[in-house]
Amino acid sequence: MSNSYATTGSRPTSRWKRFIKSNLLTFLTVIGVFGGTTLGLMLKNSSEPWTQREVMYIQYPGDLFLRMLKCLIVPLLVSSITSAIGSLDLSMSKKIAFRAIVYYFTTTICAVVLGIILVSTIRPGAGHNVGSMKGKAATRQVLTADTLLDLIRNLFPPNIIQATMFQFRTILVPPENATDVPLQNYKITSEFTEGTNVLGLVMFSVVLGACIGKMREAGKPLQGLFETLSEAMMIITSWVIWISPIGVFFLVAAKLLEMASFVEVLGQLGWYFMTVMLGLMLHGFGTIAVIFFLTTRKLAYPYIAQMSQVLATAFGTGSSSATMPITIRCLDNMGIDPRVTRFVIPVGATINMDGTALYEAVAALFIAQLRHIPLSFGHIVAVSVTATAASIGAAGIPQAGLITMVMVLDTVGLPAEDVTIIIAVDWLLDRFRTTINVMCDALGTILVDSLSKKDLASTPNEIHDAEPHELVELRQDSNEKE
């Protein structure tokens, strides 16, 4: 009797221990976000304004964490996509790609439409003074056509090694001794700017993977190389992400110290801030959840609950690309087929920016309201199309949306300098929209995996059927036996 009682009495404790052990990293990351916020507010209110050097010292551990994550992006992206595509036949690759692109296109359009409905209904820019909202931002004058053409150019890099470090972009130079010249008449030049050309690497990896799959037996040695490299990158990722609570803690604290006055900023841009936040929440937990349910007949919220560590990291870093290794590891642990995860997540981190699309549509119409510029239905449609294109062209790095905002403003006929109006709250909104972007990518992967179950079952792959941690355990066991 006593033994039975002891056994049943110990079970809840054992379950709690397993629960805490399996979710320890998530708890630590969430604590890092709230702890960084608390520290930042305490330091900000405890002394005189902090110098740039002092902020740099506080942000230093967070910068090291970001550098580690970014270091993993290129080898993880290339090896993951190549091994995932190589393990599938071409017809299966086409089906997965088609489902992923339809999902991304649908959710992006929904995000833009939702943003336009909210900003047209709430009208956050009505009754405000433009002059009191100026800030500083670096802008680049460019036509919408140039941005879209650069997007396609970057799909086909002239040098794959160069693509790991630089990406192509068009530069418009005004004619000498000329004023009031339209952008269409500017001199066209180009340059390679620092930053990984993710689109080019994705395209190369997809083609290489398809080629390896077509080679069948002859391509197996090369397929094995990329599979082993992918597994090695995931193991290194599992080491790095244990530093994420510390990195997120210092990144958030430093960002709060950089702000002039959080209360004053929200007073000026409060309605705009709340409109974007409402749109992001409705899209992430409403629109996406409905699409997910209609497609899979499953609720999205239990899956979202399992992504808390991923979402906290996305908020802390403000970069969907930097969060990509952690997202892949989380989905692997959730039992999603790695062949789908390693294809859909890198593509999504590159082209699926729902939060950015919504934010840019709201920002453009908000600035037009501030300027008292009435917009016709045609203008609103143009904003929708341009915001969608701009979100695809936005890099997966912090505050990349500010650059693409210029082409959205150009569509409405607003000066590029008006980007400075929203710069004060952009850093915070950027973290929220990055979190929504990452969540949409992860749910899209689960959705595509659910739709592809039968197809994936017809092309089994022994290596990909096991999760990364299971592979490590199996290999350790085999080594011990030997």
mmCIF file of C-alpha atoms in Angstrom, residues 84 88 92 96 336-346 444-450 452 456 464:
data_model
loop_
_atom_site.group_PDB
_atom_site.id
_atom_site.type_symbol
_atom_site.label_atom_id
_atom_site.label_comp_id
_atom_site.label_asym_id
_atom_site.label_seq_id
_atom_site.Cartn_x
_atom_site.Cartn_y
_atom_site.Cartn_z
ATOM 1 C CA ALA A 84 16.496 18.158 -48.428
ATOM 2 C CA LEU A 88 13.343 13.928 -52.921
ATOM 3 C CA MET A 92 8.017 15.887 -54.941
ATOM 4 C CA ILE A 96 6.526 21.140 -51.779
ATOM 5 C CA ILE A 336 8.179 17.793 -38.665
ATOM 6 C CA ASP A 337 9.850 16.019 -41.605
ATOM 7 C CA PRO A 338 13.360 17.534 -41.895
ATOM 8 C CA ARG A 339 13.146 17.411 -45.699
ATOM 9 C CA VAL A 340 10.286 19.907 -45.546
ATOM 10 C CA THR A 341 11.803 21.989 -42.724
ATOM 11 C CA ARG A 342 15.153 22.417 -44.451
ATOM 12 C CA PHE A 343 13.519 23.666 -47.633
ATOM 13 C CA VAL A 344 10.563 25.741 -46.426
ATOM 14 C CA ILE A 345 12.215 27.602 -43.519
ATOM 15 C CA PRO A 346 15.206 29.074 -45.445
ATOM 16 C CA GLY A 444 3.733 27.334 -42.944
ATOM 17 C CA THR A 445 6.277 24.542 -42.612
ATOM 18 C CA ILE A 446 3.900 22.515 -40.438
ATOM 19 C CA LEU A 447 1.098 23.174 -42.953
ATOM 20 C CA VAL A 448 3.203 22.058 -45.935
ATOM 21 C CA ASP A 449 4.368 18.991 -43.997
ATOM 22 C CA SER A 450 0.743 18.080 -43.230
ATOM 23 C CA SER A 452 2.746 16.441 -48.063
ATOM 24 C CA LEU A 456 6.760 12.085 -48.357
ATOM 25 C CA HIS A 464 15.964 12.236 -42.703
#
